[in-house]
mmCIF file of C-alpha atoms in Angstrom:
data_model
loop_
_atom_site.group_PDB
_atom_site.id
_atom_site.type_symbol
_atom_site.label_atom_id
_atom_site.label_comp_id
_atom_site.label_asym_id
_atom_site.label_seq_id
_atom_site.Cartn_x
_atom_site.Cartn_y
_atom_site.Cartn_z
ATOM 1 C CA UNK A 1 -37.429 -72.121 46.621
ATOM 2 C CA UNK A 2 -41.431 -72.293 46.253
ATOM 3 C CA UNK A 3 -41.466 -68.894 47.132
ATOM 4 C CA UNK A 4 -39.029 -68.028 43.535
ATOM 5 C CA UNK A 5 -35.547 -67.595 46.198
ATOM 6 C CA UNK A 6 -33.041 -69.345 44.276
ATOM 7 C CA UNK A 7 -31.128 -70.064 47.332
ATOM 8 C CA UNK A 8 -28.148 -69.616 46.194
ATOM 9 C CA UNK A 9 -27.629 -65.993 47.067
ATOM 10 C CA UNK A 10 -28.695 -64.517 50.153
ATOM 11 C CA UNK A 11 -32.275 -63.815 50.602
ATOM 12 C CA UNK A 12 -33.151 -59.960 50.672
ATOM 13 C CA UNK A 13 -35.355 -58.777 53.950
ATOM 14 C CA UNK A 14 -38.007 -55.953 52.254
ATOM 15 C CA UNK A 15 -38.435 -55.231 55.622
ATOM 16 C CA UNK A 16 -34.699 -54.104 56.468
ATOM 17 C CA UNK A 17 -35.018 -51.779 53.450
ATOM 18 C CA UNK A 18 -38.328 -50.482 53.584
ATOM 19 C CA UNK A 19 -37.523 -48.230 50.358
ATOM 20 C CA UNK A 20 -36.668 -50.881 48.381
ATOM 21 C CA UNK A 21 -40.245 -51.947 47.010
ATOM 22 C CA UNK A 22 -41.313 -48.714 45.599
ATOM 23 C CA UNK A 23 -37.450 -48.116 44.012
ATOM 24 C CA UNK A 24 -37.973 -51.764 42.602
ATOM 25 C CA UNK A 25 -41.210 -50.475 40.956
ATOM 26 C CA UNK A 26 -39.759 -47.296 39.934
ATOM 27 C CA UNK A 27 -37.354 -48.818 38.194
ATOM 28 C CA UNK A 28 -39.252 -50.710 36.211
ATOM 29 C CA UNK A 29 -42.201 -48.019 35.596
ATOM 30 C CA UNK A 30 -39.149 -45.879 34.464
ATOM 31 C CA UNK A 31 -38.186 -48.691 32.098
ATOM 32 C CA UNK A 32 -41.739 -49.061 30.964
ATOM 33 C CA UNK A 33 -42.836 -45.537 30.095
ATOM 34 C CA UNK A 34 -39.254 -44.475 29.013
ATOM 35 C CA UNK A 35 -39.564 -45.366 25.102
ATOM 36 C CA UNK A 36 -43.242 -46.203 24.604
ATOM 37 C CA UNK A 37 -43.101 -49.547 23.212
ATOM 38 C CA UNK A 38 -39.940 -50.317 22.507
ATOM 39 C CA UNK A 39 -37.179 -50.678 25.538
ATOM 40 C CA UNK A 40 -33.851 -49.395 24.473
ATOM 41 C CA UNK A 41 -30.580 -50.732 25.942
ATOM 42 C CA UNK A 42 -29.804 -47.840 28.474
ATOM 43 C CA UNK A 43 -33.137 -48.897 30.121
ATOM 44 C CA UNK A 44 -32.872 -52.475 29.850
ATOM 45 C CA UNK A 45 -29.420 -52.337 31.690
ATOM 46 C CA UNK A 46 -31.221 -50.040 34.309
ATOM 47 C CA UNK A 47 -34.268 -53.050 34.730
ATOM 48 C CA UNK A 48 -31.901 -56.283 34.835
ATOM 49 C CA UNK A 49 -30.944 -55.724 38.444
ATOM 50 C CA UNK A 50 -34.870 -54.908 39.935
ATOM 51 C CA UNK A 51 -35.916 -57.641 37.709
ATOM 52 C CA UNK A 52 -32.998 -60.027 39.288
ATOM 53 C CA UNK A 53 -33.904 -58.735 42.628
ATOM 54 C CA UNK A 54 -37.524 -59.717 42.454
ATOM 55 C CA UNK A 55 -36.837 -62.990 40.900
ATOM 56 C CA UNK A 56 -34.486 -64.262 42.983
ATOM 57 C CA UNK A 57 -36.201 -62.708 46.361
ATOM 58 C CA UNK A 58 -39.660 -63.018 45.107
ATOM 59 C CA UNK A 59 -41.877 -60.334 45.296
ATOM 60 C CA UNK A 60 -41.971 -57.986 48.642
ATOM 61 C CA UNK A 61 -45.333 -58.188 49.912
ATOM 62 C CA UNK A 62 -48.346 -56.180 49.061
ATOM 63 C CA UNK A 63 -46.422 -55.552 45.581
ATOM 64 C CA UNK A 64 -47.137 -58.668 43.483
ATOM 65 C CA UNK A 65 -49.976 -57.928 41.360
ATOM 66 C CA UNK A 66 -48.302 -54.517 40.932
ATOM 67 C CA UNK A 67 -45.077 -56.402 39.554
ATOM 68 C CA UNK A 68 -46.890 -58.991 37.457
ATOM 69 C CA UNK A 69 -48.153 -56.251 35.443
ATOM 70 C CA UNK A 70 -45.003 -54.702 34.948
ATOM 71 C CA UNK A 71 -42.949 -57.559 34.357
ATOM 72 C CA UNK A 72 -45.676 -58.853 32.251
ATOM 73 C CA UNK A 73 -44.741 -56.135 29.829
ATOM 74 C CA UNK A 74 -41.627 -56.523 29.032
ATOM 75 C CA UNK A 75 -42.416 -59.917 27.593
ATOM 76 C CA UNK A 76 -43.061 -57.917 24.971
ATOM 77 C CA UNK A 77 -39.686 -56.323 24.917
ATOM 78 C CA UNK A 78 -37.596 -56.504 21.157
ATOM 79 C CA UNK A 79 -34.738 -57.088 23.421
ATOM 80 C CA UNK A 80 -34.290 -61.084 23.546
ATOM 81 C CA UNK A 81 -32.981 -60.732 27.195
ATOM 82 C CA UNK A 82 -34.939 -58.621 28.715
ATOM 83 C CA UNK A 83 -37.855 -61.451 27.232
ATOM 84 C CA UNK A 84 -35.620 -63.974 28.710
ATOM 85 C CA UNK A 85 -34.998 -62.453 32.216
ATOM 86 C CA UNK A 86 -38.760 -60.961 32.579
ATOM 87 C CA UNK A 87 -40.166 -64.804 31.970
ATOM 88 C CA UNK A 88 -38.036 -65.675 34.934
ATOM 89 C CA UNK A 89 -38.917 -63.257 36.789
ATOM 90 C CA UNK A 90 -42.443 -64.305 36.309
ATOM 91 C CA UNK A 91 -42.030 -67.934 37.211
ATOM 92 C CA UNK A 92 -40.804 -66.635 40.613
ATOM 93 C CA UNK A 93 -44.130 -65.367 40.943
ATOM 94 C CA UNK A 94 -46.568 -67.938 39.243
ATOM 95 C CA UNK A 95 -45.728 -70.371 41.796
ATOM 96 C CA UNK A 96 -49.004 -70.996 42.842
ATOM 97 C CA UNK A 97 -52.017 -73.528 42.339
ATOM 98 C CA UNK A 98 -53.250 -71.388 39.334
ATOM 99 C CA UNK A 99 -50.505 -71.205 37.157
ATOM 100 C CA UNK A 100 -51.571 -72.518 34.006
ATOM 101 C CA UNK A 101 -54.732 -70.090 34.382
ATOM 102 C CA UNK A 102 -51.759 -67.123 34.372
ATOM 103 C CA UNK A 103 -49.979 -69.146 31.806
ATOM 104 C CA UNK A 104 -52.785 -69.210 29.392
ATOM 105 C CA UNK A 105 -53.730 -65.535 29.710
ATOM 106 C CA UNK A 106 -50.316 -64.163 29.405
ATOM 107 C CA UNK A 107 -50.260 -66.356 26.331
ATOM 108 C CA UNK A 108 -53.794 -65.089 25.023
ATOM 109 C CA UNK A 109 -52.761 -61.344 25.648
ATOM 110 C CA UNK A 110 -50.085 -61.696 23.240
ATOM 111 C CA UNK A 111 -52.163 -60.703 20.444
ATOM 112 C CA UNK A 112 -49.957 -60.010 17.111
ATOM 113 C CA UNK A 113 -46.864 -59.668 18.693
ATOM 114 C CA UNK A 114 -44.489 -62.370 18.175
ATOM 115 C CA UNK A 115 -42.122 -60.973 21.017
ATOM 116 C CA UNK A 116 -45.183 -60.945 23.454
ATOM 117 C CA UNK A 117 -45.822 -64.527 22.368
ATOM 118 C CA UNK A 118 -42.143 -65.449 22.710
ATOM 119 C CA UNK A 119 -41.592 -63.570 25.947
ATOM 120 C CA UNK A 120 -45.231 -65.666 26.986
ATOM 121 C CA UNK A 121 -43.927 -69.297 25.875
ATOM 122 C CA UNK A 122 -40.344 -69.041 28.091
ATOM 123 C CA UNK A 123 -42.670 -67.907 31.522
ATOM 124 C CA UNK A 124 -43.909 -71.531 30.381
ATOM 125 C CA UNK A 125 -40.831 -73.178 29.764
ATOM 126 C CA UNK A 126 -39.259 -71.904 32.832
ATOM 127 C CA UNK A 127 -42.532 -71.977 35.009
ATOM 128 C CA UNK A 128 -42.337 -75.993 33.658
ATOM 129 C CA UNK A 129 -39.144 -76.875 34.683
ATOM 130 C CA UNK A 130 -39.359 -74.762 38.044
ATOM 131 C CA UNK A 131 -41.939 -77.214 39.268
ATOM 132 C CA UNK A 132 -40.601 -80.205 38.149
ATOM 133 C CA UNK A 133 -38.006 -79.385 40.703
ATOM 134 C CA UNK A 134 -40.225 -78.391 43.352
ATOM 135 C CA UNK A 135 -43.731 -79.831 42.690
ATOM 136 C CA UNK A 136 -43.404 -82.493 40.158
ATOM 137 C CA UNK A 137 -47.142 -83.812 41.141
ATOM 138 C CA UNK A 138 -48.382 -80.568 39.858
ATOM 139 C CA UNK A 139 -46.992 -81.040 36.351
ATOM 140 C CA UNK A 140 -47.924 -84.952 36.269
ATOM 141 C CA UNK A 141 -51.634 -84.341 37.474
ATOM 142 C CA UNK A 142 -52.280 -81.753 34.694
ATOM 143 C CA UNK A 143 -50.542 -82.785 31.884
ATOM 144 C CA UNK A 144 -50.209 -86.325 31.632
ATOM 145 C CA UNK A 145 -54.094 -86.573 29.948
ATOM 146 C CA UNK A 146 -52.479 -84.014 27.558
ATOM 147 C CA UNK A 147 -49.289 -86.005 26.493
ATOM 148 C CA UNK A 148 -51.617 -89.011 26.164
ATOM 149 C CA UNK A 149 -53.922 -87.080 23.862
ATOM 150 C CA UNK A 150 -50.761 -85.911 21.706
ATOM 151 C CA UNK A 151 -49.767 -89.888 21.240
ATOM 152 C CA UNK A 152 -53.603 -90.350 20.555
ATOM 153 C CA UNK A 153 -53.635 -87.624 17.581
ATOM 154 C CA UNK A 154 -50.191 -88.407 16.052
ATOM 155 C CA UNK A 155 -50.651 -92.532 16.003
ATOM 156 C CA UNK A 156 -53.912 -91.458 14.183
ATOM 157 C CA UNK A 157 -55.899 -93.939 17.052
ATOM 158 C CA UNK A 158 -58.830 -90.793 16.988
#
């Protein structure tokens, strides 16, 4: 489950099909470069199953950096589902120690796009509940300061 598997399906091998990676990839690039900046719904039906793939059996290795920047692209989609499905994709592979460093990034590369932004805020949201499941210390340690500071601001005590 750390590793994005949602273990509820069965876990995909990327070693049993050795051609799956780069067709994963594909598939997206095709997605990507098919309408410029703007994904229309023929492609986004032809993404939803790589993107499901990767998020439920993580990324196959060697490929994740690859597939961050990718995915990360179609936060930006004016398709509210493939926003929704690309930020959980995402979590599946910001499961690591520096996740809010990915977080905020993703967040400050949004730039004027709303979509981009909104696409950026559910990798949070879903990144944020994904490890209160799995690593809850990792979301008390980091945030608790913050929620403190929040009660701080709006009592007017600063």
């Amino acid at each position: 489950m750390e590793a994005g598997w949602d273990g509820r399906t069965v876990r995909i091998s990327y070693h049993k099909f050795e051609a799956l990676p780069s067709l994963l990839v594909d598939l997206l690039e095709l997605g990507k470069n098919s309408s410029g900046a703007t994904i229309g719904t023929q492609t986004a039906e032809a993404v939803f199953p790589a993107l499901d793939i990767i998020r439920r059996a993580g990324p196959p290795e060697g490929y994740a950096q690859r597939l961050y920047d990718i995915i990360s692209w179609y936060l930006g989609s004016h398709i509210w589902h493939v926003r929704e499905i690309a930020a959980r994709t995402l979590c599946s592979l910001l499961l690591t120690p520096s996740w809010l460093q990915s977080v905020e990034a993703l967040i400050g590369s949004a730039g004027q796009s709303s979509n981009q932004l909104h696409g950026a805020l559910l990798t949070l949201r879903f990144l944020l509940e994904r490890l209160l499941q799995v690593m809850p210390d990792q979301i008390s340690g980091k945030f608790d300061g913050c929620v403190m500071d929040y009660f701080s601001v709006t009592n007017g005590s600063r």
